[in-house]
mmCIF file of N, CA and C in Angstrom:
data_model
loop_
_atom_site.group_PDB
_atom_site.id
_atom_site.type_symbol
_atom_site.label_atom_id
_atom_site.label_comp_id
_atom_site.label_asym_id
_atom_site.label_seq_id
_atom_site.Cartn_x
_atom_site.Cartn_y
_atom_site.Cartn_z
ATOM 1 N N MET A 19 -15.463 -1.967 3.049
ATOM 2 C CA MET A 19 -14.749 -2.352 1.491
ATOM 3 C C MET A 19 -13.351 -2.886 1.581
ATOM 4 N N ALA A 20 -12.841 -1.981 0.892
ATOM 5 C CA ALA A 20 -11.438 -2.767 0.391
ATOM 6 C C ALA A 20 -10.004 -2.193 0.097
ATOM 7 N N ILE A 21 -8.768 -2.954 -0.004
ATOM 8 C CA ILE A 21 -7.794 -1.949 -0.549
ATOM 9 C C ILE A 21 -7.697 -2.002 -2.182
ATOM 10 N N THR A 22 -7.602 -0.898 -2.820
ATOM 11 C CA THR A 22 -7.846 -2.211 -4.063
ATOM 12 C C THR A 22 -6.081 -1.262 -4.295
ATOM 13 N N LEU A 23 -5.916 -1.629 -6.245
ATOM 14 C CA LEU A 23 -5.073 -0.808 -6.385
ATOM 15 C C LEU A 23 -5.061 -0.863 -8.049
ATOM 16 N N THR A 24 -4.977 0.382 -8.844
ATOM 17 C CA THR A 24 -5.025 0.351 -10.330
ATOM 18 C C THR A 24 -4.039 -0.108 -10.509
ATOM 19 N N GLU A 25 -4.643 -0.827 -12.818
ATOM 20 C CA GLU A 25 -3.898 -1.663 -12.904
ATOM 21 C C GLU A 25 -2.393 -0.390 -13.045
ATOM 22 N N LYS A 26 -1.796 -0.135 -13.337
ATOM 23 C CA LYS A 26 -0.690 0.512 -13.850
ATOM 24 C C LYS A 26 -0.045 0.220 -11.850
ATOM 25 N N ALA A 27 -0.589 0.440 -11.105
ATOM 26 C CA ALA A 27 -0.098 -0.279 -9.551
ATOM 27 C C ALA A 27 0.011 -1.802 -9.777
ATOM 28 N N ALA A 28 -0.667 -2.072 -10.165
ATOM 29 C CA ALA A 28 -0.865 -3.734 -10.301
ATOM 30 C C ALA A 28 0.143 -4.724 -11.118
ATOM 31 N N LYS A 29 0.408 -3.586 -12.462
ATOM 32 C CA LYS A 29 1.794 -3.584 -13.511
ATOM 33 C C LYS A 29 2.440 -3.448 -12.452
ATOM 34 N N HIS A 30 2.748 -2.475 -12.178
ATOM 35 C CA HIS A 30 4.232 -2.609 -11.848
ATOM 36 C C HIS A 30 4.692 -3.765 -10.244
ATOM 37 N N VAL A 31 3.383 -3.044 -9.930
ATOM 38 C CA VAL A 31 4.122 -5.477 -8.363
ATOM 39 C C VAL A 31 3.612 -6.009 -8.950
ATOM 40 N N SER A 32 3.748 -6.152 -10.461
ATOM 41 C CA SER A 32 3.755 -8.046 -10.833
ATOM 42 C C SER A 32 4.899 -7.377 -11.298
ATOM 43 N N ARG A 33 5.475 -6.373 -11.930
ATOM 44 C CA ARG A 33 6.734 -6.668 -12.759
ATOM 45 C C ARG A 33 7.722 -6.852 -11.588
ATOM 46 N N PHE A 34 7.789 -6.986 -10.312
ATOM 47 C CA PHE A 34 8.588 -6.036 -9.527
ATOM 48 C C PHE A 34 8.963 -7.584 -8.478
ATOM 49 N N ILE A 35 7.731 -7.725 -8.349
ATOM 50 C CA ILE A 35 7.500 -9.153 -8.192
ATOM 51 C C ILE A 35 8.185 -10.541 -9.157
ATOM 52 N N ASP A 36 8.330 -11.171 -10.091
ATOM 53 C CA ASP A 36 8.534 -11.168 -11.093
ATOM 54 C C ASP A 36 10.527 -11.065 -11.415
ATOM 55 N N LYS A 37 10.985 -9.717 -10.450
ATOM 56 C CA LYS A 37 12.324 -9.144 -11.076
ATOM 57 C C LYS A 37 12.903 -9.856 -9.871
ATOM 58 N N ARG A 38 12.178 -9.627 -8.238
ATOM 59 C CA ARG A 38 12.574 -11.398 -7.527
ATOM 60 C C ARG A 38 12.744 -11.931 -7.572
ATOM 61 N N GLY A 39 11.934 -13.083 -8.330
ATOM 62 C CA GLY A 39 12.549 -14.272 -7.977
ATOM 63 C C GLY A 39 11.034 -14.372 -7.068
ATOM 64 N N LYS A 40 10.403 -13.762 -6.532
ATOM 65 C CA LYS A 40 9.518 -14.850 -5.598
ATOM 66 C C LYS A 40 8.476 -13.488 -4.911
ATOM 67 N N GLY A 41 7.547 -14.043 -4.565
ATOM 68 C CA GLY A 41 6.640 -12.926 -3.777
ATOM 69 C C GLY A 41 5.348 -13.692 -3.881
ATOM 70 N N ILE A 42 4.240 -12.961 -3.608
ATOM 71 C CA ILE A 42 3.243 -13.977 -3.189
ATOM 72 C C ILE A 42 2.283 -12.170 -3.171
ATOM 73 N N GLY A 43 2.441 -11.185 -3.026
ATOM 74 C CA GLY A 43 1.876 -10.119 -3.486
ATOM 75 C C GLY A 43 2.406 -8.849 -2.409
ATOM 76 N N LEU A 44 1.652 -8.188 -2.417
ATOM 77 C CA LEU A 44 1.949 -6.825 -1.503
ATOM 78 C C LEU A 44 1.691 -6.875 -0.208
ATOM 79 N N ARG A 45 2.419 -5.938 1.235
ATOM 80 C CA ARG A 45 1.819 -6.133 2.577
ATOM 81 C C ARG A 45 1.730 -4.154 1.696
ATOM 82 N N PHE A 46 0.957 -3.612 2.832
ATOM 83 C CA PHE A 46 -0.146 -2.316 2.765
ATOM 84 C C PHE A 46 0.341 -2.197 4.546
ATOM 85 N N GLY A 47 0.195 -1.282 5.575
ATOM 86 C CA GLY A 47 -0.314 -0.282 6.393
ATOM 87 C C GLY A 47 0.213 0.324 6.191
ATOM 88 N N VAL A 48 0.331 0.664 8.428
ATOM 89 C CA VAL A 48 0.238 2.314 8.605
ATOM 90 C C VAL A 48 1.517 2.211 9.666
ATOM 91 N N ARG A 49 2.260 2.762 10.107
ATOM 92 C CA ARG A 49 3.039 3.051 11.405
ATOM 93 C C ARG A 49 3.474 4.195 11.431
ATOM 94 N N THR A 50 3.569 4.326 13.535
ATOM 95 C CA THR A 50 2.972 5.905 14.313
ATOM 96 C C THR A 50 4.993 6.504 13.643
ATOM 97 N N THR A 51 4.785 7.723 13.420
ATOM 98 C CA THR A 51 5.926 7.927 12.988
ATOM 99 C C THR A 51 5.088 9.734 12.416
ATOM 100 N N GLY A 52 6.613 10.594 11.883
ATOM 101 C CA GLY A 52 6.045 11.883 11.205
ATOM 102 C C GLY A 52 5.599 12.825 12.062
ATOM 103 N N CYS A 53 5.665 14.150 11.198
ATOM 104 C CA CYS A 53 5.028 15.137 11.977
ATOM 105 C C CYS A 53 3.062 14.969 12.329
ATOM 106 N N SER A 54 2.078 14.378 11.632
ATOM 107 C CA SER A 54 0.911 14.026 11.201
ATOM 108 C C SER A 54 0.457 12.828 11.621
ATOM 109 N N GLY A 55 1.546 11.686 12.195
ATOM 110 C CA GLY A 55 1.165 10.689 13.448
ATOM 111 C C GLY A 55 1.271 9.742 12.300
ATOM 112 N N LEU A 56 0.892 8.844 11.583
ATOM 113 C CA LEU A 56 0.889 7.990 10.429
ATOM 114 C C LEU A 56 1.117 7.858 9.662
ATOM 115 N N ALA A 57 2.250 7.279 8.937
ATOM 116 C CA ALA A 57 3.119 7.055 7.948
ATOM 117 C C ALA A 57 2.709 5.708 6.813
ATOM 118 N N TYR A 58 2.428 5.512 6.144
ATOM 119 C CA TYR A 58 2.064 3.811 5.138
ATOM 120 C C TYR A 58 3.386 3.745 5.520
ATOM 121 N N LYS A 59 3.216 2.510 4.712
ATOM 122 C CA LYS A 59 4.471 1.355 4.788
ATOM 123 C C LYS A 59 3.717 0.265 4.626
ATOM 124 N N LEU A 60 4.819 -0.207 2.940
ATOM 125 C CA LEU A 60 4.446 -0.878 1.938
ATOM 126 C C LEU A 60 6.586 -2.261 1.855
ATOM 127 N N GLU A 61 5.483 -3.064 2.039
ATOM 128 C CA GLU A 61 7.121 -4.668 1.078
ATOM 129 C C GLU A 61 5.816 -5.555 0.475
ATOM 130 N N TYR A 62 7.177 -6.293 -0.162
ATOM 131 C CA TYR A 62 6.376 -7.053 -0.562
ATOM 132 C C TYR A 62 6.262 -8.234 0.484
ATOM 133 N N VAL A 63 5.628 -9.183 -0.308
ATOM 134 C CA VAL A 63 5.601 -11.114 0.747
ATOM 135 C C VAL A 63 5.255 -11.565 0.139
ATOM 136 N N ASP A 64 6.655 -12.875 1.288
ATOM 137 C CA ASP A 64 6.645 -14.171 1.206
ATOM 138 C C ASP A 64 5.565 -15.105 1.911
ATOM 139 N N ASP A 65 6.009 -15.191 2.452
ATOM 140 C CA ASP A 65 4.396 -15.133 3.566
ATOM 141 C C ASP A 65 3.497 -14.919 4.104
ATOM 142 N N SER A 66 2.343 -15.714 4.693
ATOM 143 C CA SER A 66 1.202 -14.284 4.757
ATOM 144 C C SER A 66 1.183 -14.852 6.140
ATOM 145 N N SER A 67 0.261 -14.273 7.104
ATOM 146 C CA SER A 67 0.077 -14.088 8.248
ATOM 147 C C SER A 67 -0.940 -14.275 8.270
ATOM 148 N N GLU A 68 -1.821 -16.094 10.000
ATOM 149 C CA GLU A 68 -3.264 -15.962 9.306
ATOM 150 C C GLU A 68 -3.372 -14.229 10.083
ATOM 151 N N GLU A 69 -3.288 -13.816 10.588
ATOM 152 C CA GLU A 69 -4.146 -12.752 11.270
ATOM 153 C C GLU A 69 -3.556 -11.353 9.789
ATOM 154 N N ASP A 70 -3.238 -12.248 9.028
ATOM 155 C CA ASP A 70 -3.571 -10.563 7.745
ATOM 156 C C ASP A 70 -4.734 -11.067 7.353
ATOM 157 N N GLN A 71 -5.630 -9.439 6.825
ATOM 158 C CA GLN A 71 -6.388 -9.487 5.677
ATOM 159 C C GLN A 71 -6.513 -9.371 3.963
ATOM 160 N N VAL A 72 -6.604 -9.882 3.626
ATOM 161 C CA VAL A 72 -6.081 -10.397 2.244
ATOM 162 C C VAL A 72 -7.304 -9.776 1.343
ATOM 163 N N PHE A 73 -6.721 -8.212 0.232
ATOM 164 C CA PHE A 73 -7.443 -7.741 -1.012
ATOM 165 C C PHE A 73 -6.695 -8.469 -2.320
ATOM 166 N N GLU A 74 -7.995 -8.777 -3.408
ATOM 167 C CA GLU A 74 -7.061 -9.180 -4.259
ATOM 168 C C GLU A 74 -7.410 -8.154 -5.520
ATOM 169 N N SER A 75 -6.412 -7.807 -5.875
ATOM 170 C CA SER A 75 -6.735 -6.189 -6.930
ATOM 171 C C SER A 75 -5.933 -6.557 -8.612
ATOM 172 N N HIS A 76 -6.864 -7.229 -9.247
ATOM 173 C CA HIS A 76 -6.521 -6.590 -11.115
ATOM 174 C C HIS A 76 -4.359 -8.143 -10.788
ATOM 175 N N GLY A 77 -5.065 -9.239 -9.934
ATOM 176 C CA GLY A 77 -4.243 -9.378 -10.257
ATOM 177 C C GLY A 77 -3.783 -9.820 -9.174
ATOM 178 N N ILE A 78 -3.023 -8.786 -8.093
ATOM 179 C CA ILE A 78 -2.438 -9.577 -7.165
ATOM 180 C C ILE A 78 -2.921 -8.747 -5.685
ATOM 181 N N LYS A 79 -3.139 -9.768 -4.785
ATOM 182 C CA LYS A 79 -2.414 -9.760 -3.359
ATOM 183 C C LYS A 79 -2.455 -8.131 -2.789
ATOM 184 N N VAL A 80 -3.804 -7.322 -2.098
ATOM 185 C CA VAL A 80 -2.600 -7.141 -0.792
ATOM 186 C C VAL A 80 -2.934 -7.961 0.113
ATOM 187 N N PHE A 81 -2.171 -7.285 1.580
ATOM 188 C CA PHE A 81 -2.270 -7.811 2.783
ATOM 189 C C PHE A 81 -2.103 -6.951 3.846
ATOM 190 N N VAL A 82 -2.900 -6.495 4.815
ATOM 191 C CA VAL A 82 -2.900 -6.002 5.371
ATOM 192 C C VAL A 82 -3.241 -6.954 7.562
ATOM 193 N N ASP A 83 -2.568 -5.149 8.150
ATOM 194 C CA ASP A 83 -2.269 -6.777 9.432
ATOM 195 C C ASP A 83 -3.646 -5.418 9.662
ATOM 196 N N PRO A 84 -4.607 -6.369 10.937
ATOM 197 C CA PRO A 84 -6.057 -6.334 11.436
ATOM 198 C C PRO A 84 -5.905 -4.851 12.340
ATOM 199 N N LYS A 85 -4.724 -4.441 12.580
ATOM 200 C CA LYS A 85 -4.259 -2.981 13.482
ATOM 201 C C LYS A 85 -4.311 -1.565 12.254
ATOM 202 N N SER A 86 -3.350 -1.962 11.089
ATOM 203 C CA SER A 86 -3.465 -0.810 9.657
ATOM 204 C C SER A 86 -4.966 -0.815 9.848
ATOM 205 N N LEU A 87 -6.112 -1.929 9.396
ATOM 206 C CA LEU A 87 -6.884 -1.759 8.070
ATOM 207 C C LEU A 87 -7.661 -0.474 8.935
ATOM 208 N N PRO A 88 -8.303 -0.514 9.972
ATOM 209 C CA PRO A 88 -9.024 0.471 9.527
ATOM 210 C C PRO A 88 -8.581 2.572 9.224
ATOM 211 N N TYR A 89 -7.263 2.278 9.274
ATOM 212 C CA TYR A 89 -6.876 3.616 9.157
ATOM 213 C C TYR A 89 -6.762 3.215 6.970
ATOM 214 N N ILE A 90 -6.382 2.222 7.187
ATOM 215 C CA ILE A 90 -6.004 1.728 5.289
ATOM 216 C C ILE A 90 -7.466 1.830 4.320
ATOM 217 N N ASP A 91 -8.611 1.433 5.667
ATOM 218 C CA ASP A 91 -10.048 0.609 4.485
ATOM 219 C C ASP A 91 -10.252 1.673 3.303
ATOM 220 N N GLY A 92 -10.775 1.465 2.634
ATOM 221 C CA GLY A 92 -10.849 2.018 1.634
ATOM 222 C C GLY A 92 -10.101 2.525 0.493
ATOM 223 N N THR A 93 -8.826 3.053 0.516
ATOM 224 C CA THR A 93 -7.938 3.036 -0.189
ATOM 225 C C THR A 93 -7.788 2.927 -1.535
ATOM 226 N N GLU A 94 -6.983 3.220 -2.389
ATOM 227 C CA GLU A 94 -6.621 3.154 -4.268
ATOM 228 C C GLU A 94 -5.593 3.166 -3.665
ATOM 229 N N LEU A 95 -4.266 2.118 -3.665
ATOM 230 C CA LEU A 95 -3.441 2.570 -4.193
ATOM 231 C C LEU A 95 -3.228 2.855 -5.876
ATOM 232 N N ASP A 96 -1.961 4.061 -6.377
ATOM 233 C CA ASP A 96 -2.121 3.596 -7.599
ATOM 234 C C ASP A 96 -0.180 3.835 -7.832
ATOM 235 N N PHE A 97 0.209 4.031 -8.804
ATOM 236 C CA PHE A 97 1.589 4.696 -9.007
ATOM 237 C C PHE A 97 2.079 5.105 -10.342
ATOM 238 N N ALA A 98 2.900 6.430 -9.960
ATOM 239 C CA ALA A 98 3.134 7.460 -10.698
ATOM 240 C C ALA A 98 3.850 7.836 -10.753
ATOM 241 N N ARG A 99 5.043 8.329 -12.447
ATOM 242 C CA ARG A 99 5.701 9.016 -12.769
ATOM 243 C C ARG A 99 5.562 10.055 -13.267
ATOM 244 N N GLU A 100 6.705 11.208 -11.883
ATOM 245 C CA GLU A 100 6.622 13.158 -12.222
ATOM 246 C C GLU A 100 8.207 12.973 -13.067
ATOM 247 N N GLY A 101 7.784 13.488 -13.824
ATOM 248 C CA GLY A 101 9.486 13.575 -14.447
ATOM 249 C C GLY A 101 10.578 12.926 -13.882
ATOM 250 N N LEU A 102 11.698 13.324 -13.051
ATOM 251 C CA LEU A 102 12.239 11.692 -12.375
ATOM 252 C C LEU A 102 12.487 10.910 -11.407
ATOM 253 N N ASN A 103 10.584 11.199 -10.446
ATOM 254 C CA ASN A 103 10.980 10.914 -9.962
ATOM 255 C C ASN A 103 8.822 9.308 -9.492
ATOM 256 N N GLU A 104 9.745 7.955 -9.504
ATOM 257 C CA GLU A 104 8.435 7.739 -9.353
ATOM 258 C C GLU A 104 7.786 7.357 -8.120
ATOM 259 N N GLY A 105 6.821 6.767 -7.563
ATOM 260 C CA GLY A 105 6.579 6.114 -6.528
ATOM 261 C C GLY A 105 4.588 5.458 -6.352
ATOM 262 N N PHE A 106 4.882 5.250 -5.836
ATOM 263 C CA PHE A 106 3.066 5.068 -5.625
ATOM 264 C C PHE A 106 2.020 6.131 -4.338
ATOM 265 N N LYS A 107 1.156 6.164 -4.647
ATOM 266 C CA LYS A 107 0.636 7.400 -4.381
ATOM 267 C C LYS A 107 -1.167 6.827 -3.369
ATOM 268 N N PHE A 108 -1.117 6.908 -2.243
ATOM 269 C CA PHE A 108 -2.255 6.776 -1.597
ATOM 270 C C PHE A 108 -3.592 7.418 -2.076
ATOM 271 N N HIS A 109 -4.640 7.302 -2.037
ATOM 272 C CA HIS A 109 -5.827 7.992 -2.117
ATOM 273 C C HIS A 109 -6.935 7.243 -0.808
ATOM 274 N N ASN A 110 -6.618 8.111 0.276
ATOM 275 C CA ASN A 110 -7.244 7.687 1.321
ATOM 276 C C ASN A 110 -8.155 8.092 1.761
ATOM 277 N N PRO A 111 -9.576 7.841 2.000
ATOM 278 C CA PRO A 111 -10.988 8.473 1.914
ATOM 279 C C PRO A 111 -10.245 8.807 3.813
ATOM 280 N N ASN A 112 -9.926 8.038 3.828
ATOM 281 C CA ASN A 112 -9.500 8.230 5.951
ATOM 282 C C ASN A 112 -8.566 9.991 6.123
ATOM 283 N N VAL A 113 -8.726 9.929 5.122
ATOM 284 C CA VAL A 113 -7.261 11.192 5.406
ATOM 285 C C VAL A 113 -8.222 12.918 5.824
ATOM 286 N N LYS A 114 -7.872 12.803 7.440
ATOM 287 C CA LYS A 114 -8.365 14.008 7.541
ATOM 288 C C LYS A 114 -7.433 15.493 7.518
ATOM 289 N N ASP A 115 -5.741 15.360 7.217
ATOM 290 C CA ASP A 115 -4.559 16.412 7.394
ATOM 291 C C ASP A 115 -3.741 15.193 6.951
ATOM 292 N N GLU A 116 -2.738 16.071 6.210
ATOM 293 C CA GLU A 116 -1.288 14.998 5.488
ATOM 294 C C GLU A 116 -0.472 16.219 6.283
ATOM 295 N N CYS A 117 1.010 15.882 6.679
ATOM 296 C CA CYS A 117 2.175 17.515 6.736
ATOM 297 C C CYS A 117 1.882 18.307 5.948
ATOM 298 N N GLY A 118 3.266 18.648 5.787
ATOM 299 C CA GLY A 118 3.921 20.116 4.631
ATOM 300 C C GLY A 118 4.333 18.938 3.774
ATOM 301 N N CYS A 119 5.344 18.035 5.037
ATOM 302 C CA CYS A 119 6.576 17.016 3.353
ATOM 303 C C CYS A 119 5.524 15.985 2.789
ATOM 304 N N GLY A 120 4.158 15.523 2.914
ATOM 305 C CA GLY A 120 4.330 14.749 1.973
ATOM 306 C C GLY A 120 4.163 13.082 2.911
ATOM 307 N N GLU A 121 5.060 13.486 3.771
ATOM 308 C CA GLU A 121 5.503 12.236 4.764
ATOM 309 C C GLU A 121 4.168 11.318 5.157
ATOM 310 N N SER A 122 3.397 12.226 6.326
ATOM 311 C CA SER A 122 2.039 11.039 7.363
ATOM 312 C C SER A 122 1.686 12.304 6.963
ATOM 313 N N PHE A 123 0.655 11.553 8.519
ATOM 314 C CA PHE A 123 -1.197 12.056 8.153
ATOM 315 C C PHE A 123 -2.445 11.514 9.231
ATOM 316 N N ARG A 124 -3.173 12.188 8.922
ATOM 317 C CA ARG A 124 -3.904 12.221 9.918
ATOM 318 C C ARG A 124 -5.287 11.576 9.870
ATOM 319 N N ILE A 125 -6.131 10.239 10.475
ATOM 320 C CA ILE A 125 -7.044 10.453 10.586
ATOM 321 C C ILE A 125 -8.323 11.234 11.493
#
């Protein structure tokens, strides 16, 4: 399986990297937190790590650490605007339950 971006998400990441003036892609992973146990973390990557698993989608490289991969394998990242809010949406086939506030999930 793999990590993928929708075309809309890839365009958003590409524009932001251009605006920053540096970066080689997006780091996607999980951290322990919240009501349900895990939360997504995203950050722009300037240097990759040897242990990173690298996926490419619509010309954007997505870097994933080996500990996060089992929790997010198969996830598609989308970018959506809803009213005044905008942000990434995660379509993760591994999620069994999410907390009410939408900040964390459980596998």
